[in-house]
Amino acid sequence: MSNQLFKKVLVCGGAGFIGSNFVHHLHGAYPDCQIYNLDMLTYSGNKKNLSDLDGSGRYEFIHGDIGDKNLLSSLFNTHRFDAVVNFAAESHVDRSLHSSYHFIQSNVVGTHTLIEAARQHAVPRFIQISTDEVYGDIRDGESDENTPLNPSSPYSSSKAAADLLIKSYIKSYKLPAVIVRGSNNFGPYQYPEKLIPLVISNLLEGKKIPVHGNGLHTRSWLYVQDFCHAIDAVLCRGKLGEIYNVSGVPKTNLEVLEEISKNLNLTTSWQESVVHTNDRPGADLRYAPNSGKIMREMGWRPLWRFEDGMKSTVQWYLTNREWWTQIKNTPAFLEHYEKQYKAQYF
Ligand code: NAD
Ligand code: TYD
């Protein structure tokens, strides 16, 4: 655990998957930390993810948009945050292929509005949660923090645009910001449109699993608690103006399915449930970020083996069936899933 330097932290997008895990982490690790969670509650934001903190004097939820300049001004004036950690974003590649307006609005315009407020109110530290997807498809070798940005989807290009805006604020205004580029996370509270929770829940419901193309795409899978520890380290000790990659374990999508199935008592083989669909247009076949920098400079190490992270994740989805069943019955899930399942992008 790092030394606590911050007493009042604004977390943006804390009601989503990684954000809610990070709020839990901060709340548990730092008894003196006051946490404010600004979240617009889009389809993937869920106040239930943090219902165990209801009544905590150290946690406050604020319903709002990071793109709302007046709200930000009032919040920054009232609370004088020591640090801002920004998770707020539209996060699903498939949705960005269907319509990218919200992605540009929240991920680009929203982030710009937030860093402008941070600059005007002289916030001492701003952490942007970015992604390895900004490097695009990495067919050979690995991407380090200096690898050129080469995003493929409207999602990843909106995240790259936010990174570039932040870099310009660091150069032009000396914004005290750090960018953290995480690889594919998995764990509790992940919205069931993403590969791992979709596969676990579909198998539990006896439904088919849509596998894009040949299923040999490779992602670097990072257990969400390990990512939260990395963000904690960067929040406390990351060098201002720097970028840090945080990566996990490389696995193909079919290897991920195999590992999930080992943790479920299936009566048939998972292969029988697979339906091969079209691949995404512009699909990235491989991400391979290198985390050498955060390991060298901050001593961060992943503590979870991929197999243990998966075991714990499957267990969480087994125990919290009501959480995902409710989500899978909402119009926001069903309307999108219809298109996602058929892989009809245009
Ligand atoms: P998520 O979709 O589960 O959560 C996003 C949260 O942001 C939701 O609570 C949503 O309500 C909120 N939000 C969206 N637009 C907002 C706005 N304009 N104002 C305020 N709140 C808003 O996403 P996630 O998977 O938890 O990802 C969180 C962040 O981490 C994103 O920035 C994403 O790009 C990045 N990231 C995700 C992964 C991953 O594997 N999931 C990997 C690397 C980086
Ligand atoms: P996803 O979880 O959406 O993360 P990202 O695209 O941001 O890496 O998808 C991970 C991989 O799984 C990606 O190669 C697409 C593939 N995939 C499927 O094959 N079927 C699915 O239903 C989904 C959601 C993803």
CSV table of C-alpha atoms and ligand atoms in Angstrom, one decimal:
chain,number,residue,atom,x,y,z
A,1,MET,CA,0.0,0.0,0.0
A,2,SER,CA,1.3,3.5,-0.9
A,3,ASN,CA,1.6,6.4,1.5
A,4,GLN,CA,-1.5,8.5,1.5
A,5,LEU,CA,-1.0,12.0,0.1
A,6,PHE,CA,-4.6,12.8,-0.7
A,7,LYS,CA,-7.5,13.5,1.6
A,8,LYS,CA,-10.2,14.6,-0.8
A,9,VAL,CA,-10.4,12.7,-4.1
A,10,LEU,CA,-12.9,13.3,-6.9
A,11,VAL,CA,-13.5,10.0,-8.8
A,12,CYS,CA,-15.3,10.5,-12.1
A,13,GLY,CA,-17.2,7.5,-13.5
A,14,GLY,CA,-17.0,5.7,-10.1
A,15,ALA,CA,-20.3,3.9,-10.6
A,16,GLY,CA,-19.0,1.8,-13.5
A,17,PHE,CA,-16.9,-1.4,-13.5
A,18,ILE,CA,-13.3,-0.2,-12.8
A,19,GLY,CA,-14.4,3.0,-11.1
A,20,SER,CA,-16.5,1.2,-8.5
A,21,ASN,CA,-13.7,-1.3,-7.8
A,22,PHE,CA,-11.3,1.7,-7.3
A,23,VAL,CA,-13.7,3.5,-5.0
A,24,HIS,CA,-13.9,0.3,-2.9
A,25,HIS,CA,-10.1,0.1,-2.9
A,26,LEU,CA,-9.7,3.8,-1.8
A,27,HIS,CA,-12.4,3.5,0.8
A,28,GLY,CA,-10.8,0.4,2.3
A,29,ALA,CA,-7.2,1.4,2.0
A,30,TYR,CA,-7.3,5.0,3.2
A,31,PRO,CA,-9.4,5.6,6.3
A,32,ASP,CA,-8.7,9.4,6.1
A,33,CYS,CA,-9.8,9.8,2.5
A,34,GLN,CA,-13.0,11.6,1.6
A,35,ILE,CA,-14.2,10.2,-1.8
A,36,TYR,CA,-16.6,12.1,-4.1
A,37,ASN,CA,-18.0,10.1,-7.0
A,38,LEU,CA,-19.3,12.1,-10.0
A,39,ASP,CA,-21.1,9.9,-12.4
A,40,MET,CA,-23.8,10.5,-15.0
A,41,LEU,CA,-25.2,7.0,-14.6
A,42,THR,CA,-25.3,6.0,-18.3
A,43,TYR,CA,-26.4,2.4,-19.1
A,44,SER,CA,-23.2,1.0,-17.6
A,45,GLY,CA,-23.2,3.1,-14.4
A,46,ASN,CA,-24.9,1.4,-11.5
A,47,LYS,CA,-25.3,2.9,-8.0
A,48,LYS,CA,-25.8,-0.6,-6.6
A,49,ASN,CA,-22.1,-1.3,-7.3
A,50,LEU,CA,-21.4,1.0,-4.3
A,51,SER,CA,-24.5,0.4,-2.1
A,52,ASP,CA,-22.3,-1.1,0.6
A,53,LEU,CA,-20.9,2.4,1.1
A,54,ASP,CA,-24.3,4.0,1.7
A,55,GLY,CA,-24.1,5.7,5.1
A,56,SER,CA,-20.3,6.0,5.0
A,57,GLY,CA,-19.4,9.5,6.1
A,58,ARG,CA,-16.4,9.2,3.7
A,59,TYR,CA,-18.2,8.7,0.5
A,60,GLU,CA,-20.5,11.0,-1.5
A,61,PHE,CA,-22.3,10.3,-4.8
A,62,ILE,CA,-22.9,13.2,-7.2
A,63,HIS,CA,-25.1,12.6,-10.2
A,64,GLY,CA,-23.8,14.6,-13.1
A,65,ASP,CA,-21.8,14.9,-16.3
A,66,ILE,CA,-18.1,15.6,-16.6
A,67,GLY,CA,-19.0,17.8,-19.5
A,68,ASP,CA,-21.1,20.1,-17.3
A,69,LYS,CA,-18.9,23.1,-16.9
A,70,ASN,CA,-21.2,24.9,-14.3
A,71,LEU,CA,-21.5,21.8,-12.2
A,72,LEU,CA,-17.7,21.3,-12.2
A,73,SER,CA,-17.1,24.9,-11.3
A,74,SER,CA,-19.4,24.7,-8.3
A,75,LEU,CA,-18.0,21.3,-7.2
A,76,PHE,CA,-14.3,22.4,-7.5
A,77,ASN,CA,-15.0,25.7,-5.6
A,78,THR,CA,-16.9,23.9,-2.8
A,79,HIS,CA,-14.6,20.9,-2.2
A,80,ARG,CA,-11.1,22.0,-3.2
A,81,PHE,CA,-10.1,18.4,-4.3
A,82,ASP,CA,-6.5,17.2,-3.8
A,83,ALA,CA,-6.8,14.9,-6.7
A,84,VAL,CA,-9.1,13.9,-9.6
A,85,VAL,CA,-9.1,10.4,-11.1
A,86,ASN,CA,-11.1,10.2,-14.3
A,87,PHE,CA,-12.7,6.9,-15.3
A,88,ALA,CA,-15.8,8.5,-16.9
A,89,ALA,CA,-16.2,7.3,-20.5
A,90,GLU,CA,-18.2,5.4,-23.0
A,91,SER,CA,-16.2,2.1,-22.9
A,92,HIS,CA,-17.5,-0.5,-25.4
A,93,VAL,CA,-16.0,-0.9,-28.8
A,94,ASP,CA,-19.1,-2.5,-30.3
A,95,ARG,CA,-21.3,0.4,-29.3
A,96,SER,CA,-18.9,2.9,-30.7
A,97,LEU,CA,-19.1,1.1,-34.1
A,98,HIS,CA,-22.9,1.5,-34.0
A,99,SER,CA,-22.9,5.1,-33.0
A,100,SER,CA,-20.0,7.2,-31.8
A,101,TYR,CA,-21.6,10.5,-30.8
A,102,HIS,CA,-21.7,9.7,-27.1
A,103,PHE,CA,-18.1,8.6,-27.3
A,104,ILE,CA,-16.9,11.9,-28.7
A,105,GLN,CA,-19.1,13.8,-26.2
A,106,SER,CA,-18.1,12.1,-23.0
A,107,ASN,CA,-14.6,10.9,-23.8
A,108,VAL,CA,-13.3,13.9,-25.7
A,109,VAL,CA,-15.5,16.9,-24.9
A,110,GLY,CA,-16.2,15.7,-21.4
A,111,THR,CA,-12.5,15.1,-20.6
A,112,HIS,CA,-11.6,18.5,-22.1
A,113,THR,CA,-14.2,20.2,-19.8
A,114,LEU,CA,-12.8,18.3,-16.8
A,115,ILE,CA,-9.2,19.2,-17.4
A,116,GLU,CA,-10.1,22.8,-18.1
A,117,ALA,CA,-11.9,22.9,-14.7
A,118,ALA,CA,-8.9,21.2,-13.1
A,119,ARG,CA,-6.6,23.8,-14.6
A,120,GLN,CA,-8.7,26.8,-13.6
A,121,HIS,CA,-9.1,25.5,-10.0
A,122,ALA,CA,-5.4,24.5,-9.8
A,123,VAL,CA,-6.1,20.9,-8.8
A,124,PRO,CA,-2.7,19.5,-7.6
A,125,ARG,CA,-3.0,16.1,-9.4
A,126,PHE,CA,-5.1,14.7,-12.2
A,127,ILE,CA,-5.1,11.0,-13.2
A,128,GLN,CA,-6.5,10.0,-16.6
A,129,ILE,CA,-7.6,6.4,-17.0
A,130,SER,CA,-6.7,5.5,-20.6
A,131,THR,CA,-6.3,2.2,-22.4
A,132,ASP,CA,-3.8,0.1,-24.4
A,133,GLU,CA,-6.2,0.3,-27.3
A,134,VAL,CA,-4.8,3.7,-28.2
A,135,TYR,CA,-1.8,1.9,-29.7
A,136,GLY,CA,-4.0,0.0,-32.1
A,137,ASP,CA,-3.3,-3.5,-33.4
A,138,ILE,CA,0.2,-4.7,-32.4
A,139,ARG,CA,1.1,-7.6,-34.6
A,140,ASP,CA,4.7,-8.0,-33.4
A,141,GLY,CA,6.6,-7.0,-30.3
A,142,GLU,CA,5.1,-4.9,-27.5
A,143,SER,CA,3.8,-1.3,-27.1
A,144,ASP,CA,5.6,0.9,-24.6
A,145,GLU,CA,4.6,4.4,-23.6
A,146,ASN,CA,6.4,5.9,-26.6
A,147,THR,CA,4.7,3.7,-29.2
A,148,PRO,CA,2.8,6.0,-31.7
A,149,LEU,CA,-0.9,6.2,-31.2
A,150,ASN,CA,-2.7,4.3,-33.9
A,151,PRO,CA,-6.3,3.7,-32.8
A,152,SER,CA,-8.7,1.6,-34.8
A,153,SER,CA,-12.2,2.1,-33.4
A,154,PRO,CA,-14.2,5.3,-32.6
A,155,TYR,CA,-13.8,4.2,-29.0
A,156,SER,CA,-10.0,4.0,-29.0
A,157,SER,CA,-9.7,7.1,-31.1
A,158,SER,CA,-11.8,9.1,-28.6
A,159,LYS,CA,-9.5,7.8,-25.8
A,160,ALA,CA,-6.4,8.7,-27.8
A,161,ALA,CA,-7.9,12.2,-28.5
A,162,ALA,CA,-8.4,12.6,-24.7
A,163,ASP,CA,-4.7,11.6,-24.1
A,164,LEU,CA,-3.5,14.1,-26.7
A,165,LEU,CA,-5.6,16.9,-25.1
A,166,ILE,CA,-4.1,16.1,-21.7
A,167,LYS,CA,-0.6,16.0,-23.1
A,168,SER,CA,-1.2,19.4,-24.6
A,169,TYR,CA,-2.4,20.7,-21.2
A,170,ILE,CA,0.7,19.3,-19.6
A,171,LYS,CA,2.9,21.1,-22.1
A,172,SER,CA,1.1,24.3,-22.4
A,173,TYR,CA,-0.3,24.9,-18.9
A,174,LYS,CA,1.9,22.5,-16.8
A,175,LEU,CA,-1.3,20.6,-15.8
A,176,PRO,CA,-0.1,18.2,-13.1
A,177,ALA,CA,-1.5,15.2,-14.9
A,178,VAL,CA,-0.5,11.5,-15.3
A,179,ILE,CA,-2.0,9.1,-17.9
A,180,VAL,CA,-2.5,5.4,-17.0
A,181,ARG,CA,-3.0,3.1,-19.9
A,182,GLY,CA,-4.6,-0.1,-18.7
A,183,SER,CA,-5.1,-3.3,-20.6
A,184,ASN,CA,-8.3,-5.4,-20.7
A,185,ASN,CA,-9.6,-5.6,-17.1
A,186,PHE,CA,-11.8,-8.4,-15.7
A,187,GLY,CA,-13.4,-8.9,-12.3
A,188,PRO,CA,-16.5,-8.1,-10.3
A,189,TYR,CA,-19.1,-5.5,-11.5
A,190,GLN,CA,-18.1,-5.6,-15.2
A,191,TYR,CA,-21.2,-4.8,-17.4
A,192,PRO,CA,-22.2,-8.1,-19.1
A,193,GLU,CA,-21.7,-6.8,-22.7
A,194,LYS,CA,-17.9,-7.3,-22.4
A,195,LEU,CA,-16.4,-10.7,-23.3
A,196,ILE,CA,-15.8,-12.3,-19.9
A,197,PRO,CA,-19.0,-11.5,-18.0
A,198,LEU,CA,-21.0,-12.1,-21.2
A,199,VAL,CA,-19.6,-15.6,-21.6
A,200,ILE,CA,-20.0,-16.5,-17.9
A,201,SER,CA,-23.6,-15.3,-17.8
A,202,ASN,CA,-24.6,-16.8,-21.2
A,203,LEU,CA,-23.2,-20.2,-20.2
A,204,LEU,CA,-25.0,-20.0,-16.9
A,205,GLU,CA,-28.2,-19.2,-18.8
A,206,GLY,CA,-27.7,-22.0,-21.3
A,207,LYS,CA,-27.3,-19.4,-24.1
A,208,LYS,CA,-24.9,-19.4,-27.0
A,209,ILE,CA,-21.5,-17.5,-26.9
A,210,PRO,CA,-20.8,-15.2,-29.9
A,211,VAL,CA,-17.1,-15.5,-30.8
A,212,HIS,CA,-15.9,-12.9,-33.3
A,213,GLY,CA,-14.0,-14.4,-36.2
A,214,ASN,CA,-11.7,-17.3,-35.4
A,215,GLY,CA,-11.4,-16.3,-31.7
A,216,LEU,CA,-7.6,-16.0,-31.8
A,217,HIS,CA,-7.5,-12.3,-31.0
A,218,THR,CA,-5.1,-11.7,-28.1
A,219,ARG,CA,-5.7,-9.4,-25.2
A,220,SER,CA,-3.6,-8.7,-22.1
A,221,TRP,CA,-5.9,-9.7,-19.3
A,222,LEU,CA,-5.5,-7.7,-16.0
A,223,TYR,CA,-7.4,-8.5,-12.8
A,224,VAL,CA,-9.2,-5.3,-11.8
A,225,GLN,CA,-7.7,-5.3,-8.3
A,226,ASP,CA,-4.2,-5.3,-9.7
A,227,PHE,CA,-5.2,-2.3,-11.9
A,228,CYS,CA,-6.6,-0.5,-8.8
A,229,HIS,CA,-3.2,-1.0,-7.1
A,230,ALA,CA,-1.4,0.4,-10.1
A,231,ILE,CA,-3.7,3.5,-10.2
A,232,ASP,CA,-3.2,3.9,-6.4
A,233,ALA,CA,0.6,3.9,-6.9
A,234,VAL,CA,0.4,6.4,-9.8
A,235,LEU,CA,-2.0,8.6,-7.7
A,236,CYS,CA,0.5,8.7,-4.8
A,237,ARG,CA,3.9,8.5,-6.6
A,238,GLY,CA,3.5,8.8,-10.4
A,239,LYS,CA,5.7,11.4,-12.0
A,240,LEU,CA,3.7,14.3,-13.2
A,241,GLY,CA,3.5,14.6,-17.0
A,242,GLU,CA,4.2,10.9,-17.5
A,243,ILE,CA,2.4,8.0,-19.0
A,244,TYR,CA,2.3,4.5,-17.5
A,245,ASN,CA,1.2,1.3,-19.2
A,246,VAL,CA,-0.4,-1.4,-16.9
A,247,SER,CA,-0.7,-4.8,-18.5
A,248,GLY,CA,-1.8,-8.4,-17.6
A,249,VAL,CA,-1.4,-11.8,-19.1
A,250,PRO,CA,-1.7,-12.5,-22.9
A,251,LYS,CA,-4.5,-14.9,-23.8
A,252,THR,CA,-6.5,-15.5,-27.0
A,253,ASN,CA,-10.3,-15.2,-26.7
A,254,LEU,CA,-10.6,-19.0,-27.0
A,255,GLU,CA,-8.1,-19.5,-24.2
A,256,VAL,CA,-10.2,-17.1,-22.1
A,257,LEU,CA,-13.4,-19.2,-22.8
A,258,GLU,CA,-11.5,-22.4,-21.9
A,259,GLU,CA,-10.4,-20.9,-18.5
A,260,ILE,CA,-14.0,-19.7,-17.7
A,261,SER,CA,-15.4,-23.2,-18.5
A,262,LYS,CA,-12.9,-24.8,-16.0
A,263,ASN,CA,-14.7,-22.9,-13.3
A,264,LEU,CA,-18.2,-23.8,-14.2
A,265,ASN,CA,-19.9,-27.2,-13.8
A,266,LEU,CA,-21.0,-27.5,-17.4
A,267,THR,CA,-22.9,-30.5,-18.6
A,268,THR,CA,-21.7,-30.1,-22.2
A,269,SER,CA,-18.4,-28.8,-23.6
A,270,TRP,CA,-18.2,-25.0,-24.0
A,271,GLN,CA,-17.3,-25.5,-27.6
A,272,GLU,CA,-20.8,-26.6,-28.3
A,273,SER,CA,-22.1,-23.3,-27.2
A,274,VAL,CA,-19.9,-21.2,-29.5
A,275,VAL,CA,-21.4,-19.4,-32.5
A,276,HIS,CA,-18.8,-17.8,-34.7
A,277,THR,CA,-19.9,-14.3,-35.9
A,278,ASN,CA,-18.5,-11.7,-38.2
A,279,ASP,CA,-15.5,-9.9,-36.8
A,280,ARG,CA,-15.7,-6.3,-35.9
A,281,PRO,CA,-14.8,-4.0,-38.8
A,282,GLY,CA,-11.3,-2.8,-38.1
A,283,ALA,CA,-10.9,-5.4,-35.3
A,284,ASP,CA,-7.6,-5.3,-33.5
A,285,LEU,CA,-6.1,-8.8,-33.5
A,286,ARG,CA,-3.5,-8.2,-30.7
A,287,TYR,CA,-2.7,-5.8,-27.9
A,288,ALA,CA,0.6,-6.3,-26.1
A,289,PRO,CA,1.4,-3.4,-23.8
A,290,ASN,CA,4.6,-3.5,-21.8
A,291,SER,CA,4.4,-2.5,-18.1
A,292,GLY,CA,8.2,-2.3,-17.5
A,293,LYS,CA,8.1,1.4,-16.6
A,294,ILE,CA,5.6,1.2,-13.7
A,295,MET,CA,7.4,-1.9,-12.5
A,296,ARG,CA,10.8,-0.2,-12.5
A,297,GLU,CA,9.7,3.2,-11.2
A,298,MET,CA,7.1,2.2,-8.7
A,299,GLY,CA,7.7,-1.4,-7.9
A,300,TRP,CA,4.2,-2.3,-9.1
A,301,ARG,CA,3.6,-6.0,-9.7
A,302,PRO,CA,0.4,-7.9,-10.6
A,303,LEU,CA,-0.5,-10.0,-7.5
A,304,TRP,CA,-3.1,-12.2,-9.2
A,305,ARG,CA,-2.4,-15.1,-11.5
A,306,PHE,CA,-4.8,-15.1,-14.4
A,307,GLU,CA,-6.3,-18.5,-13.3
A,308,ASP,CA,-6.9,-17.1,-9.7
A,309,GLY,CA,-8.5,-13.9,-11.1
A,310,MET,CA,-10.8,-15.9,-13.3
A,311,LYS,CA,-11.8,-18.3,-10.5
A,312,SER,CA,-12.6,-15.3,-8.3
A,313,THR,CA,-14.5,-13.6,-11.1
A,314,VAL,CA,-16.6,-16.6,-12.0
A,315,GLN,CA,-17.4,-17.0,-8.3
A,316,TRP,CA,-18.6,-13.4,-8.1
A,317,TYR,CA,-20.9,-13.8,-11.1
A,318,LEU,CA,-22.3,-17.1,-9.6
A,319,THR,CA,-22.9,-15.3,-6.2
A,320,ASN,CA,-24.3,-12.1,-7.7
A,321,ARG,CA,-26.7,-13.6,-10.3
A,322,GLU,CA,-29.4,-11.0,-9.5
A,323,TRP,CA,-27.0,-8.2,-10.3
A,324,TRP,CA,-26.4,-9.3,-13.9
A,325,THR,CA,-29.8,-10.8,-14.5
A,326,GLN,CA,-31.4,-7.4,-13.8
A,327,ILE,CA,-29.0,-5.7,-16.2
A,328,LYS,CA,-29.5,-8.3,-18.9
A,329,ASN,CA,-33.2,-7.6,-18.8
A,330,THR,CA,-32.9,-3.8,-19.3
A,331,PRO,CA,-33.8,-2.3,-22.7
A,332,ALA,CA,-30.3,-0.7,-22.8
A,333,PHE,CA,-28.7,-4.2,-22.7
A,334,LEU,CA,-31.3,-6.0,-24.9
A,335,GLU,CA,-31.4,-3.5,-27.7
A,336,HIS,CA,-27.7,-3.4,-28.0
A,337,TYR,CA,-27.2,-7.2,-27.6
A,338,GLU,CA,-29.5,-8.0,-30.4
A,339,LYS,CA,-27.1,-6.1,-32.8
A,340,GLN,CA,-23.9,-7.2,-31.0
A,341,TYR,CA,-24.9,-10.9,-31.1
A,342,LYS,CA,-25.6,-10.8,-34.8
A,343,ALA,CA,-22.5,-8.7,-35.3
A,344,GLN,CA,-24.4,-6.4,-37.6
A,345,TYR,CA,-22.4,-3.2,-37.5
A,346,PHE,CA,-23.9,-1.2,-40.4
B,1,NAD,P1,-17.9,1.4,-17.6
B,1,NAD,O1,-18.6,1.6,-18.9
B,1,NAD,O2,-18.2,0.2,-16.8
B,1,NAD,O3,-18.0,2.7,-16.7
B,1,NAD,C1,-18.0,4.0,-17.2
B,1,NAD,C2,-18.7,4.9,-16.1
B,1,NAD,O4,-18.5,6.2,-16.5
B,1,NAD,C3,-20.2,4.6,-15.9
B,1,NAD,O5,-20.4,4.6,-14.5
B,1,NAD,C4,-20.8,5.8,-16.6
B,1,NAD,O6,-22.1,6.1,-16.0
B,1,NAD,C5,-19.8,6.9,-16.4
B,1,NAD,N1,-19.9,7.9,-17.4
B,1,NAD,C6,-19.9,7.8,-18.7
B,1,NAD,N2,-20.0,9.1,-19.3
B,1,NAD,C7,-20.0,10.0,-18.3
B,1,NAD,C8,-20.0,11.4,-18.2
B,1,NAD,N3,-20.0,12.1,-19.4
B,1,NAD,N4,-20.0,12.0,-17.0
B,1,NAD,C9,-19.9,11.2,-15.9
B,1,NAD,N5,-19.9,9.9,-15.9
B,1,NAD,C10,-19.9,9.3,-17.1
B,1,NAD,O7,-16.3,1.4,-18.0
B,1,NAD,P2,-15.1,0.7,-17.4
B,1,NAD,O8,-14.8,-0.6,-18.1
B,1,NAD,O9,-15.2,0.7,-15.9
B,1,NAD,O10,-13.9,1.7,-17.8
B,1,NAD,C11,-13.6,2.8,-17.0
B,1,NAD,C12,-12.5,3.6,-17.7
B,1,NAD,O11,-11.3,2.8,-17.9
B,1,NAD,C13,-12.8,4.1,-19.1
B,1,NAD,O12,-12.2,5.4,-19.3
B,1,NAD,C14,-12.1,3.1,-20.0
B,1,NAD,O13,-11.8,3.7,-21.2
B,1,NAD,C15,-10.9,2.8,-19.2
B,1,NAD,N6,-10.4,1.4,-19.4
B,1,NAD,C16,-11.2,0.3,-19.4
B,1,NAD,C17,-10.6,-1.0,-19.6
B,1,NAD,C18,-11.5,-2.2,-19.5
B,1,NAD,O14,-11.0,-3.3,-19.7
B,1,NAD,N7,-12.7,-2.1,-19.1
B,1,NAD,C19,-9.3,-1.1,-19.8
B,1,NAD,C20,-8.5,0.1,-19.9
B,1,NAD,C21,-9.0,1.3,-19.7
B,2,TYD,P1,-14.3,-6.8,-25.2
B,2,TYD,O1,-14.5,-7.4,-23.9
B,2,TYD,O2,-15.4,-6.1,-25.9
B,2,TYD,O3,-13.0,-5.8,-25.1
B,2,TYD,P2,-12.1,-5.0,-26.2
B,2,TYD,O4,-12.8,-5.1,-27.5
B,2,TYD,O5,-12.2,-3.6,-25.7
B,2,TYD,O6,-10.8,-5.6,-26.2
B,2,TYD,O7,-13.8,-7.9,-26.3
B,2,TYD,C1,-12.6,-8.6,-26.0
B,2,TYD,C2,-12.4,-9.6,-27.2
B,2,TYD,O8,-13.4,-10.5,-27.3
B,2,TYD,C3,-12.3,-8.8,-28.6
B,2,TYD,O9,-11.4,-9.5,-29.4
B,2,TYD,C4,-13.7,-9.1,-29.1
B,2,TYD,C5,-14.1,-10.4,-28.6
B,2,TYD,N1,-15.5,-10.6,-28.3
B,2,TYD,C6,-16.2,-11.7,-28.8
B,2,TYD,O10,-15.6,-12.6,-29.5
B,2,TYD,N2,-17.5,-11.9,-28.6
B,2,TYD,C7,-18.2,-11.0,-27.8
B,2,TYD,O11,-19.4,-11.2,-27.6
B,2,TYD,C8,-17.5,-9.9,-27.3
B,2,TYD,C9,-18.2,-8.9,-26.4
B,2,TYD,C10,-16.2,-9.7,-27.5
